[in-house]
Amino acid sequence: MCYRALNCFMHQISFLQVLLLIRQMEHSNTQSGAAKVSISVIGQQAIMDAYLCLLHLTAGILVESLFNAFATAAFFKFVVFSIFEMRYLLAIWKANRPMINGEGWEAMRRELSVLYSRFYGILLGGILLMYQLHNFLQPILLIMYSFWIPQIVTNVMRDSRKPLHPYYIVGMTITRLAIPLYVFGCPNNFMRIENDKNWCICLVVFMGLQASILLLQNYLGSRCFIPRQILPEKYSYYRRFDQDTSLATDCVICMTAIDLSQRSTDCMVTPCDHFFHSGCLQRWMDIKMECPTCRRPLPPA
């Protein structure tokens, strides 16, 4: 594959990744939705894009005749990680720290400083580590390409419902495979790295397995592959309550009465003993995982 064709392909990959990321950000545009996404997933991908940006700049310096093409590809990657992915990282960071929003700009600035210092510290540390362990590049890449695993674990721990859009899972899995498969699978790659088809097959199987588990969690439930005997007890919003069944109360979400005498699936009870219509509370929890009355955190439904 010639350099110009490769760069054109990389531009298309970067553009597609931006579209997928925007789709995912729209999918989780609420506080509750962003809190379900593992920050490690987006952080690992942002670091990978930062490394690719540096790699394109280095390739442009080495191949002077194609500096503009490689610099353009580096600019695309810079936009992806510095604008879109960092913005999404910030949204996830804020969603997991809702109390920060009410503490003013100084608290927010401190949180931003912590986020950015950790990101660039890991980025610099990774560069030094790969320089020292350049003979173990393939195992390091396998570790970097395990970025779906934190989301799988987060889904199980929190019993999250559909944190990632299926298009994002499939699209990112495929597009992230393009560069390593070219470097280690193309006989005429510009880096002149020896081919390793077995490693390429291992990487594809590894990524496919991660994506398959995420899709199963998306459609069958986040704990679908774990035996029920070892799962922790899940809170029931339709539990019995110790109140006079002749009383009626209002749902503070829709401001209409709830008939407590029926004890049907039309009424949900929170751990803090507040009552809501089932549909009202489910729609509320899609936005915020806190009680509308007392603002206490709510367990997954």
PDB file of C-alpha atoms in Angstrom:
ATOM      1  CA  MET A   1       0.000   0.000   0.000  1.00  0.00           C
ATOM      2  CA  CYS A   2       1.496   3.354  -1.009  1.00  0.00           C
ATOM      3  CA  TYR A   3       1.903   6.191   1.478  1.00  0.00           C
ATOM      4  CA  ARG A   4      -0.770   8.398  -0.081  1.00  0.00           C
ATOM      5  CA  ALA A   5      -3.358   5.608  -0.162  1.00  0.00           C
ATOM      6  CA  LEU A   6      -2.493   4.755   3.444  1.00  0.00           C
ATOM      7  CA  ASN A   7      -2.944   8.365   4.572  1.00  0.00           C
ATOM      8  CA  CYS A   8      -6.240   8.679   2.706  1.00  0.00           C
ATOM      9  CA  PHE A   9      -7.404   5.509   4.459  1.00  0.00           C
ATOM     10  CA  MET A  10      -6.284   6.897   7.833  1.00  0.00           C
ATOM     11  CA  HIS A  11      -8.211  10.120   7.226  1.00  0.00           C
ATOM     12  CA  GLN A  12     -11.359   8.114   6.570  1.00  0.00           C
ATOM     13  CA  ILE A  13     -10.789   6.019   9.697  1.00  0.00           C
ATOM     14  CA  SER A  14     -10.334   9.147  11.837  1.00  0.00           C
ATOM     15  CA  PHE A  15     -13.467  10.747  10.404  1.00  0.00           C
ATOM     16  CA  LEU A  16     -15.476   7.587  11.053  1.00  0.00           C
ATOM     17  CA  GLN A  17     -14.201   7.434  14.638  1.00  0.00           C
ATOM     18  CA  VAL A  18     -15.315  11.027  15.211  1.00  0.00           C
ATOM     19  CA  LEU A  19     -18.809  10.156  13.947  1.00  0.00           C
ATOM     20  CA  LEU A  20     -18.948   7.082  16.189  1.00  0.00           C
ATOM     21  CA  LEU A  21     -17.785   9.096  19.186  1.00  0.00           C
ATOM     22  CA  ILE A  22     -20.409  11.784  18.565  1.00  0.00           C
ATOM     23  CA  ARG A  23     -23.070   9.060  18.325  1.00  0.00           C
ATOM     24  CA  GLN A  24     -21.922   7.607  21.636  1.00  0.00           C
ATOM     25  CA  MET A  25     -21.890  11.029  23.317  1.00  0.00           C
ATOM     26  CA  GLU A  26     -25.482  11.569  22.178  1.00  0.00           C
ATOM     27  CA  HIS A  27     -26.370   8.097  23.477  1.00  0.00           C
ATOM     28  CA  SER A  28     -25.073   8.989  26.971  1.00  0.00           C
ATOM     29  CA  ASN A  29     -25.816  12.718  27.054  1.00  0.00           C
ATOM     30  CA  THR A  30     -27.376  12.612  30.543  1.00  0.00           C
ATOM     31  CA  GLN A  31     -25.624  12.473  33.904  1.00  0.00           C
ATOM     32  CA  SER A  32     -26.887   8.943  34.509  1.00  0.00           C
ATOM     33  CA  GLY A  33     -25.850   7.807  31.011  1.00  0.00           C
ATOM     34  CA  ALA A  34     -22.334   9.257  31.269  1.00  0.00           C
ATOM     35  CA  ALA A  35     -21.822   7.760  34.736  1.00  0.00           C
ATOM     36  CA  LYS A  36     -22.403   4.263  33.303  1.00  0.00           C
ATOM     37  CA  VAL A  37     -19.432   4.596  30.920  1.00  0.00           C
ATOM     38  CA  SER A  38     -16.051   3.511  32.266  1.00  0.00           C
ATOM     39  CA  ILE A  39     -13.612   6.422  32.137  1.00  0.00           C
ATOM     40  CA  SER A  40     -10.804   3.927  31.470  1.00  0.00           C
ATOM     41  CA  VAL A  41     -12.355   2.955  28.118  1.00  0.00           C
ATOM     42  CA  ILE A  42     -12.318   6.496  26.752  1.00  0.00           C
ATOM     43  CA  GLY A  43      -9.023   7.301  28.464  1.00  0.00           C
ATOM     44  CA  GLN A  44      -7.199   4.351  26.879  1.00  0.00           C
ATOM     45  CA  GLN A  45      -8.529   5.233  23.442  1.00  0.00           C
ATOM     46  CA  ALA A  46      -7.547   8.886  23.889  1.00  0.00           C
ATOM     47  CA  ILE A  47      -4.003   7.834  24.819  1.00  0.00           C
ATOM     48  CA  MET A  48      -3.863   5.543  21.777  1.00  0.00           C
ATOM     49  CA  ASP A  49      -4.914   8.437  19.523  1.00  0.00           C
ATOM     50  CA  ALA A  50      -2.270  10.668  21.119  1.00  0.00           C
ATOM     51  CA  TYR A  51       0.386   8.047  20.350  1.00  0.00           C
ATOM     52  CA  LEU A  52      -0.891   7.780  16.771  1.00  0.00           C
ATOM     53  CA  CYS A  53      -0.635  11.561  16.445  1.00  0.00           C
ATOM     54  CA  LEU A  54       3.030  11.404  17.517  1.00  0.00           C
ATOM     55  CA  LEU A  55       3.623   8.426  15.222  1.00  0.00           C
ATOM     56  CA  HIS A  56       2.293  10.307  12.189  1.00  0.00           C
ATOM     57  CA  LEU A  57       4.440  13.319  12.999  1.00  0.00           C
ATOM     58  CA  THR A  58       7.504  11.080  13.292  1.00  0.00           C
ATOM     59  CA  ALA A  59       6.670   9.371   9.982  1.00  0.00           C
ATOM     60  CA  GLY A  60       6.299  12.770   8.328  1.00  0.00           C
ATOM     61  CA  ILE A  61       9.767  13.767   9.512  1.00  0.00           C
ATOM     62  CA  LEU A  62      11.283  10.507   8.257  1.00  0.00           C
ATOM     63  CA  VAL A  63       9.529  10.675   4.853  1.00  0.00           C
ATOM     64  CA  GLU A  64      10.020  14.341   3.983  1.00  0.00           C
ATOM     65  CA  SER A  65       8.292  14.099   0.603  1.00  0.00           C
ATOM     66  CA  LEU A  66       5.033  13.115   2.336  1.00  0.00           C
ATOM     67  CA  PHE A  67       5.310  15.397   5.357  1.00  0.00           C
ATOM     68  CA  ASN A  68       2.101  17.271   4.506  1.00  0.00           C
ATOM     69  CA  ALA A  69       0.101  14.048   4.191  1.00  0.00           C
ATOM     70  CA  PHE A  70       1.358  12.629   7.492  1.00  0.00           C
ATOM     71  CA  ALA A  71       0.986  15.998   9.225  1.00  0.00           C
ATOM     72  CA  THR A  72      -2.651  16.133   8.103  1.00  0.00           C
ATOM     73  CA  ALA A  73      -3.258  12.663   9.539  1.00  0.00           C
ATOM     74  CA  ALA A  74      -1.556  13.753  12.773  1.00  0.00           C
ATOM     75  CA  PHE A  75      -3.821  16.813  12.915  1.00  0.00           C
ATOM     76  CA  PHE A  76      -6.917  14.611  12.563  1.00  0.00           C
ATOM     77  CA  LYS A  77      -5.756  12.427  15.445  1.00  0.00           C
ATOM     78  CA  PHE A  78      -4.952  15.496  17.523  1.00  0.00           C
ATOM     79  CA  VAL A  79      -8.492  16.776  17.021  1.00  0.00           C
ATOM     80  CA  VAL A  80      -9.954  13.391  17.957  1.00  0.00           C
ATOM     81  CA  PHE A  81      -8.148  13.011  21.283  1.00  0.00           C
ATOM     82  CA  SER A  82      -7.721  16.652  22.350  1.00  0.00           C
ATOM     83  CA  ILE A  83     -11.250  17.861  21.599  1.00  0.00           C
ATOM     84  CA  PHE A  84     -13.779  15.035  21.319  1.00  0.00           C
ATOM     85  CA  GLU A  85     -12.304  12.384  23.599  1.00  0.00           C
ATOM     86  CA  MET A  86     -11.103  14.841  26.248  1.00  0.00           C
ATOM     87  CA  ARG A  87     -14.528  16.467  26.256  1.00  0.00           C
ATOM     88  CA  TYR A  88     -16.156  13.069  26.755  1.00  0.00           C
ATOM     89  CA  LEU A  89     -13.658  12.236  29.502  1.00  0.00           C
ATOM     90  CA  LEU A  90     -14.629  15.433  31.285  1.00  0.00           C
ATOM     91  CA  ALA A  91     -18.347  14.621  30.971  1.00  0.00           C
ATOM     92  CA  ILE A  92     -17.800  11.153  32.486  1.00  0.00           C
ATOM     93  CA  TRP A  93     -15.581  12.616  35.231  1.00  0.00           C
ATOM     94  CA  LYS A  94     -18.247  15.167  36.176  1.00  0.00           C
ATOM     95  CA  ALA A  95     -21.050  12.578  36.035  1.00  0.00           C
ATOM     96  CA  ASN A  96     -19.242  10.442  38.623  1.00  0.00           C
ATOM     97  CA  ARG A  97     -18.748  13.495  40.861  1.00  0.00           C
ATOM     98  CA  PRO A  98     -22.153  15.248  40.909  1.00  0.00           C
ATOM     99  CA  MET A  99     -21.358  17.153  44.117  1.00  0.00           C
ATOM    100  CA  ILE A 100     -18.600  19.112  42.323  1.00  0.00           C
ATOM    101  CA  ASN A 101     -21.138  20.964  40.156  1.00  0.00           C
ATOM    102  CA  GLY A 102     -22.480  22.867  43.147  1.00  0.00           C
ATOM    103  CA  GLU A 103     -19.107  23.875  44.599  1.00  0.00           C
ATOM    104  CA  GLY A 104     -18.253  26.626  42.124  1.00  0.00           C
ATOM    105  CA  TRP A 105     -15.606  27.262  39.526  1.00  0.00           C
ATOM    106  CA  GLU A 106     -12.619  26.770  41.858  1.00  0.00           C
ATOM    107  CA  ALA A 107     -13.613  23.194  42.632  1.00  0.00           C
ATOM    108  CA  MET A 108     -14.225  22.521  38.944  1.00  0.00           C
ATOM    109  CA  ARG A 109     -10.816  23.924  38.041  1.00  0.00           C
ATOM    110  CA  ARG A 110      -9.154  21.637  40.577  1.00  0.00           C
ATOM    111  CA  GLU A 111     -10.958  18.650  39.133  1.00  0.00           C
ATOM    112  CA  LEU A 112      -9.887  19.648  35.631  1.00  0.00           C
ATOM    113  CA  SER A 113      -6.289  19.945  36.766  1.00  0.00           C
ATOM    114  CA  VAL A 114      -6.407  16.453  38.277  1.00  0.00           C
ATOM    115  CA  LEU A 115      -7.952  14.973  35.121  1.00  0.00           C
ATOM    116  CA  TYR A 116      -5.486  16.576  32.718  1.00  0.00           C
ATOM    117  CA  SER A 117      -2.443  15.888  34.897  1.00  0.00           C
ATOM    118  CA  ARG A 118      -3.346  12.207  35.145  1.00  0.00           C
ATOM    119  CA  PHE A 119      -3.959  11.925  31.401  1.00  0.00           C
ATOM    120  CA  TYR A 120      -0.707  13.557  30.319  1.00  0.00           C
ATOM    121  CA  GLY A 121       1.231  11.832  33.109  1.00  0.00           C
ATOM    122  CA  ILE A 122       0.065   8.425  31.867  1.00  0.00           C
ATOM    123  CA  LEU A 123       0.788   9.521  28.281  1.00  0.00           C
ATOM    124  CA  LEU A 124       4.384  10.505  29.102  1.00  0.00           C
ATOM    125  CA  GLY A 125       4.938   7.449  31.295  1.00  0.00           C
ATOM    126  CA  GLY A 126       3.713   5.195  28.493  1.00  0.00           C
ATOM    127  CA  ILE A 127       6.166   6.719  26.040  1.00  0.00           C
ATOM    128  CA  LEU A 128       9.079   6.115  28.425  1.00  0.00           C
ATOM    129  CA  LEU A 129       7.867   2.579  29.137  1.00  0.00           C
ATOM    130  CA  MET A 130       7.573   1.671  25.454  1.00  0.00           C
ATOM    131  CA  TYR A 131      11.034   3.124  24.796  1.00  0.00           C
ATOM    132  CA  GLN A 132      12.540   0.919  27.505  1.00  0.00           C
ATOM    133  CA  LEU A 133      10.513  -2.162  26.505  1.00  0.00           C
ATOM    134  CA  HIS A 134      10.479  -1.712  22.718  1.00  0.00           C
ATOM    135  CA  ASN A 135      11.412  -5.389  22.298  1.00  0.00           C
ATOM    136  CA  PHE A 136       8.070  -6.310  23.865  1.00  0.00           C
ATOM    137  CA  LEU A 137       5.935  -4.136  21.599  1.00  0.00           C
ATOM    138  CA  GLN A 138       3.390  -6.824  20.756  1.00  0.00           C
ATOM    139  CA  PRO A 139       2.479  -7.722  24.371  1.00  0.00           C
ATOM    140  CA  ILE A 140       2.221  -4.001  25.182  1.00  0.00           C
ATOM    141  CA  LEU A 141      -0.147  -3.511  22.248  1.00  0.00           C
ATOM    142  CA  LEU A 142      -2.311  -6.396  23.462  1.00  0.00           C
ATOM    143  CA  ILE A 143      -2.581  -4.679  26.828  1.00  0.00           C
ATOM    144  CA  MET A 144      -3.502  -1.374  25.153  1.00  0.00           C
ATOM    145  CA  TYR A 145      -6.117  -3.135  23.025  1.00  0.00           C
ATOM    146  CA  SER A 146      -7.870  -4.510  26.096  1.00  0.00           C
ATOM    147  CA  PHE A 147      -9.694  -1.185  26.438  1.00  0.00           C
ATOM    148  CA  TRP A 148     -13.178  -2.811  26.430  1.00  0.00           C
ATOM    149  CA  ILE A 149     -12.419  -4.904  29.542  1.00  0.00           C
ATOM    150  CA  PRO A 150     -12.926  -2.036  32.074  1.00  0.00           C
ATOM    151  CA  GLN A 151     -16.403  -1.449  30.623  1.00  0.00           C
ATOM    152  CA  ILE A 152     -17.261  -5.154  30.894  1.00  0.00           C
ATOM    153  CA  VAL A 153     -16.201  -5.144  34.551  1.00  0.00           C
ATOM    154  CA  THR A 154     -18.044  -1.870  35.230  1.00  0.00           C
ATOM    155  CA  ASN A 155     -21.237  -3.274  33.708  1.00  0.00           C
ATOM    156  CA  VAL A 156     -21.064  -6.291  36.009  1.00  0.00           C
ATOM    157  CA  MET A 157     -20.226  -4.303  39.146  1.00  0.00           C
ATOM    158  CA  ARG A 158     -22.896  -1.637  38.615  1.00  0.00           C
ATOM    159  CA  ASP A 159     -25.404  -3.740  36.664  1.00  0.00           C
ATOM    160  CA  SER A 160     -25.458  -0.963  34.048  1.00  0.00           C
ATOM    161  CA  ARG A 161     -28.012  -0.974  31.254  1.00  0.00           C
ATOM    162  CA  LYS A 162     -26.721  -0.259  27.728  1.00  0.00           C
ATOM    163  CA  PRO A 163     -23.922   2.228  28.548  1.00  0.00           C
ATOM    164  CA  LEU A 164     -22.384   1.963  25.053  1.00  0.00           C
ATOM    165  CA  HIS A 165     -24.205   2.179  21.727  1.00  0.00           C
ATOM    166  CA  PRO A 166     -23.839  -1.029  19.638  1.00  0.00           C
ATOM    167  CA  TYR A 167     -22.625   1.009  16.643  1.00  0.00           C
ATOM    168  CA  TYR A 168     -19.875   2.475  18.812  1.00  0.00           C
ATOM    169  CA  ILE A 169     -18.775  -0.955  20.053  1.00  0.00           C
ATOM    170  CA  VAL A 170     -18.638  -2.542  16.589  1.00  0.00           C
ATOM    171  CA  GLY A 171     -17.305   0.530  14.772  1.00  0.00           C
ATOM    172  CA  MET A 172     -14.500   1.261  17.223  1.00  0.00           C
ATOM    173  CA  THR A 173     -13.490  -2.395  17.377  1.00  0.00           C
ATOM    174  CA  ILE A 174     -13.082  -2.553  13.602  1.00  0.00           C
ATOM    175  CA  THR A 175     -11.418   0.835  13.081  1.00  0.00           C
ATOM    176  CA  ARG A 176      -8.950   0.343  15.953  1.00  0.00           C
ATOM    177  CA  LEU A 177      -7.729  -2.864  14.310  1.00  0.00           C
ATOM    178  CA  ALA A 178      -6.732  -1.130  11.052  1.00  0.00           C
ATOM    179  CA  ILE A 179      -3.281   0.176  12.067  1.00  0.00           C
ATOM    180  CA  PRO A 180      -1.889  -2.877  13.949  1.00  0.00           C
ATOM    181  CA  LEU A 181      -3.106  -5.201  11.199  1.00  0.00           C
ATOM    182  CA  TYR A 182      -1.357  -3.004   8.620  1.00  0.00           C
ATOM    183  CA  VAL A 183       1.889  -2.790  10.606  1.00  0.00           C
ATOM    184  CA  PHE A 184       2.124  -6.483  11.488  1.00  0.00           C
ATOM    185  CA  GLY A 185       0.168  -7.973   8.587  1.00  0.00           C
ATOM    186  CA  CYS A 186       1.150  -5.976   5.495  1.00  0.00           C
ATOM    187  CA  PRO A 187       4.372  -7.244   3.840  1.00  0.00           C
ATOM    188  CA  ASN A 188       5.310  -3.784   2.520  1.00  0.00           C
ATOM    189  CA  ASN A 189       4.506  -1.597   5.541  1.00  0.00           C
ATOM    190  CA  PHE A 190       6.489   1.640   5.627  1.00  0.00           C
ATOM    191  CA  MET A 191       7.889   0.856   9.102  1.00  0.00           C
ATOM    192  CA  ARG A 192       9.527  -2.321   7.706  1.00  0.00           C
ATOM    193  CA  ILE A 193       8.346  -4.399  10.654  1.00  0.00           C
ATOM    194  CA  GLU A 194       8.420  -8.156  10.156  1.00  0.00           C
ATOM    195  CA  ASN A 195       5.015  -9.727   9.579  1.00  0.00           C
ATOM    196  CA  ASP A 196       3.408 -11.828  12.307  1.00  0.00           C
ATOM    197  CA  LYS A 197       0.147 -13.345  11.094  1.00  0.00           C
ATOM    198  CA  ASN A 198      -0.352 -15.386  14.258  1.00  0.00           C
ATOM    199  CA  TRP A 199      -0.233 -12.240  16.377  1.00  0.00           C
ATOM    200  CA  CYS A 200      -2.705 -10.518  14.021  1.00  0.00           C
ATOM    201  CA  ILE A 201      -5.120 -13.437  14.361  1.00  0.00           C
ATOM    202  CA  CYS A 202      -4.692 -13.360  18.142  1.00  0.00           C
ATOM    203  CA  LEU A 203      -5.449  -9.623  18.236  1.00  0.00           C
ATOM    204  CA  VAL A 204      -8.573  -9.984  16.061  1.00  0.00           C
ATOM    205  CA  VAL A 205      -9.885 -12.855  18.208  1.00  0.00           C
ATOM    206  CA  PHE A 206      -9.093 -10.926  21.414  1.00  0.00           C
ATOM    207  CA  MET A 207     -10.901  -7.786  20.240  1.00  0.00           C
ATOM    208  CA  GLY A 208     -13.794  -9.784  18.817  1.00  0.00           C
ATOM    209  CA  LEU A 209     -14.255 -11.577  22.125  1.00  0.00           C
ATOM    210  CA  GLN A 210     -14.354  -8.294  24.062  1.00  0.00           C
ATOM    211  CA  ALA A 211     -16.859  -6.758  21.629  1.00  0.00           C
ATOM    212  CA  SER A 212     -19.029  -9.897  21.690  1.00  0.00           C
ATOM    213  CA  ILE A 213     -19.240  -9.832  25.499  1.00  0.00           C
ATOM    214  CA  LEU A 214     -20.202  -6.148  25.446  1.00  0.00           C
ATOM    215  CA  LEU A 215     -22.923  -6.792  22.856  1.00  0.00           C
ATOM    216  CA  LEU A 216     -24.253  -9.716  24.914  1.00  0.00           C
ATOM    217  CA  GLN A 217     -24.368  -7.447  27.962  1.00  0.00           C
ATOM    218  CA  ASN A 218     -26.159  -4.839  25.872  1.00  0.00           C
ATOM    219  CA  TYR A 219     -28.933  -7.155  24.714  1.00  0.00           C
ATOM    220  CA  LEU A 220     -29.150  -9.883  27.387  1.00  0.00           C
ATOM    221  CA  GLY A 221     -28.148  -8.002  30.509  1.00  0.00           C
ATOM    222  CA  SER A 222     -24.848  -6.952  32.038  1.00  0.00           C
ATOM    223  CA  ARG A 223     -24.652 -10.081  34.234  1.00  0.00           C
ATOM    224  CA  CYS A 224     -26.005 -12.585  31.711  1.00  0.00           C
ATOM    225  CA  PHE A 225     -22.881 -14.788  31.754  1.00  0.00           C
ATOM    226  CA  ILE A 226     -22.498 -14.896  35.568  1.00  0.00           C
ATOM    227  CA  PRO A 227     -24.245 -17.656  37.595  1.00  0.00           C
ATOM    228  CA  ARG A 228     -27.078 -16.278  39.684  1.00  0.00           C
ATOM    229  CA  GLN A 229     -25.794 -18.090  42.771  1.00  0.00           C
ATOM    230  CA  ILE A 230     -22.774 -15.791  43.076  1.00  0.00           C
ATOM    231  CA  LEU A 231     -24.530 -12.529  42.192  1.00  0.00           C
ATOM    232  CA  PRO A 232     -25.222 -10.056  45.024  1.00  0.00           C
ATOM    233  CA  GLU A 233     -28.844  -9.526  45.991  1.00  0.00           C
ATOM    234  CA  LYS A 234     -30.475  -6.870  43.839  1.00  0.00           C
ATOM    235  CA  TYR A 235     -32.714  -4.186  45.296  1.00  0.00           C
ATOM    236  CA  SER A 236     -36.389  -4.569  44.385  1.00  0.00           C
ATOM    237  CA  TYR A 237     -38.260  -1.345  43.718  1.00  0.00           C
ATOM    238  CA  TYR A 238     -41.518  -3.299  43.998  1.00  0.00           C
ATOM    239  CA  ARG A 239     -40.845  -4.425  47.578  1.00  0.00           C
ATOM    240  CA  ARG A 240     -43.466  -4.468  50.305  1.00  0.00           C
ATOM    241  CA  PHE A 241     -43.729  -1.320  52.390  1.00  0.00           C
ATOM    242  CA  ASP A 242     -44.846  -0.768  55.970  1.00  0.00           C
ATOM    243  CA  GLN A 243     -47.560   1.837  55.547  1.00  0.00           C
ATOM    244  CA  ASP A 244     -51.266   2.096  55.952  1.00  0.00           C
ATOM    245  CA  THR A 245     -52.635   0.758  52.647  1.00  0.00           C
ATOM    246  CA  SER A 246     -55.620   3.097  52.824  1.00  0.00           C
ATOM    247  CA  LEU A 247     -53.396   6.125  52.410  1.00  0.00           C
ATOM    248  CA  ALA A 248     -52.520   7.753  49.092  1.00  0.00           C
ATOM    249  CA  THR A 249     -49.569   9.912  48.208  1.00  0.00           C
ATOM    250  CA  ASP A 250     -48.458  12.031  45.272  1.00  0.00           C
ATOM    251  CA  CYS A 251     -45.661  11.249  42.834  1.00  0.00           C
ATOM    252  CA  VAL A 252     -43.360  14.287  42.973  1.00  0.00           C
ATOM    253  CA  ILE A 253     -42.304  13.697  39.360  1.00  0.00           C
ATOM    254  CA  CYS A 254     -45.730  13.936  37.682  1.00  0.00           C
ATOM    255  CA  MET A 255     -47.567  15.489  40.685  1.00  0.00           C
ATOM    256  CA  THR A 256     -50.470  13.039  40.474  1.00  0.00           C
ATOM    257  CA  ALA A 257     -51.761  10.660  43.135  1.00  0.00           C
ATOM    258  CA  ILE A 258     -50.441   7.120  43.659  1.00  0.00           C
ATOM    259  CA  ASP A 259     -52.867   4.504  44.910  1.00  0.00           C
ATOM    260  CA  LEU A 260     -50.875   2.568  47.523  1.00  0.00           C
ATOM    261  CA  SER A 261     -53.689   0.148  48.226  1.00  0.00           C
ATOM    262  CA  GLN A 262     -53.192  -1.805  44.984  1.00  0.00           C
ATOM    263  CA  ARG A 263     -49.551  -2.811  45.591  1.00  0.00           C
ATOM    264  CA  SER A 264     -49.106  -3.426  41.876  1.00  0.00           C
ATOM    265  CA  THR A 265     -46.276  -2.805  39.436  1.00  0.00           C
ATOM    266  CA  ASP A 266     -47.590   0.740  38.941  1.00  0.00           C
ATOM    267  CA  CYS A 267     -45.768   1.882  42.096  1.00  0.00           C
ATOM    268  CA  MET A 268     -42.021   1.794  42.842  1.00  0.00           C
ATOM    269  CA  VAL A 269     -40.507   2.308  46.298  1.00  0.00           C
ATOM    270  CA  THR A 270     -36.975   3.659  46.758  1.00  0.00           C
ATOM    271  CA  PRO A 271     -34.631   2.549  49.600  1.00  0.00           C
ATOM    272  CA  CYS A 272     -35.400   5.863  51.306  1.00  0.00           C
ATOM    273  CA  ASP A 273     -39.143   4.945  51.367  1.00  0.00           C
ATOM    274  CA  HIS A 274     -40.368   7.422  48.747  1.00  0.00           C
ATOM    275  CA  PHE A 275     -43.088   6.389  46.298  1.00  0.00           C
ATOM    276  CA  PHE A 276     -43.330   7.058  42.569  1.00  0.00           C
ATOM    277  CA  HIS A 277     -45.140   5.800  39.513  1.00  0.00           C
ATOM    278  CA  SER A 278     -43.065   3.086  37.847  1.00  0.00           C
ATOM    279  CA  GLY A 279     -42.855   4.862  34.493  1.00  0.00           C
ATOM    280  CA  CYS A 280     -42.006   8.184  36.114  1.00  0.00           C
ATOM    281  CA  LEU A 281     -39.139   6.809  38.202  1.00  0.00           C
ATOM    282  CA  GLN A 282     -37.697   4.728  35.350  1.00  0.00           C
ATOM    283  CA  ARG A 283     -37.575   7.791  33.075  1.00  0.00           C
ATOM    284  CA  TRP A 284     -36.036   9.793  35.940  1.00  0.00           C
ATOM    285  CA  MET A 285     -33.313   7.176  36.502  1.00  0.00           C
ATOM    286  CA  ASP A 286     -32.383   7.368  32.822  1.00  0.00           C
ATOM    287  CA  ILE A 287     -31.304  10.941  33.638  1.00  0.00           C
ATOM    288  CA  LYS A 288     -30.184  10.830  37.275  1.00  0.00           C
ATOM    289  CA  MET A 289     -29.568   7.934  39.646  1.00  0.00           C
ATOM    290  CA  GLU A 290     -30.765   9.815  42.718  1.00  0.00           C
ATOM    291  CA  CYS A 291     -34.063  10.076  44.541  1.00  0.00           C
ATOM    292  CA  PRO A 292     -36.169  13.011  43.214  1.00  0.00           C
ATOM    293  CA  THR A 293     -37.330  13.755  46.762  1.00  0.00           C
ATOM    294  CA  CYS A 294     -34.246  13.539  48.993  1.00  0.00           C
ATOM    295  CA  ARG A 295     -31.415  13.278  46.367  1.00  0.00           C
ATOM    296  CA  ARG A 296     -29.964  10.103  47.870  1.00  0.00           C
ATOM    297  CA  PRO A 297     -28.180   7.742  45.426  1.00  0.00           C
ATOM    298  CA  LEU A 298     -30.385   5.010  43.940  1.00  0.00           C
ATOM    299  CA  PRO A 299     -29.304   1.410  43.219  1.00  0.00           C
ATOM    300  CA  PRO A 300     -29.688   0.057  39.659  1.00  0.00           C
ATOM    301  CA  ALA A 301     -33.206  -0.983  38.734  1.00  0.00           C
TER     302      ALA A 301
END
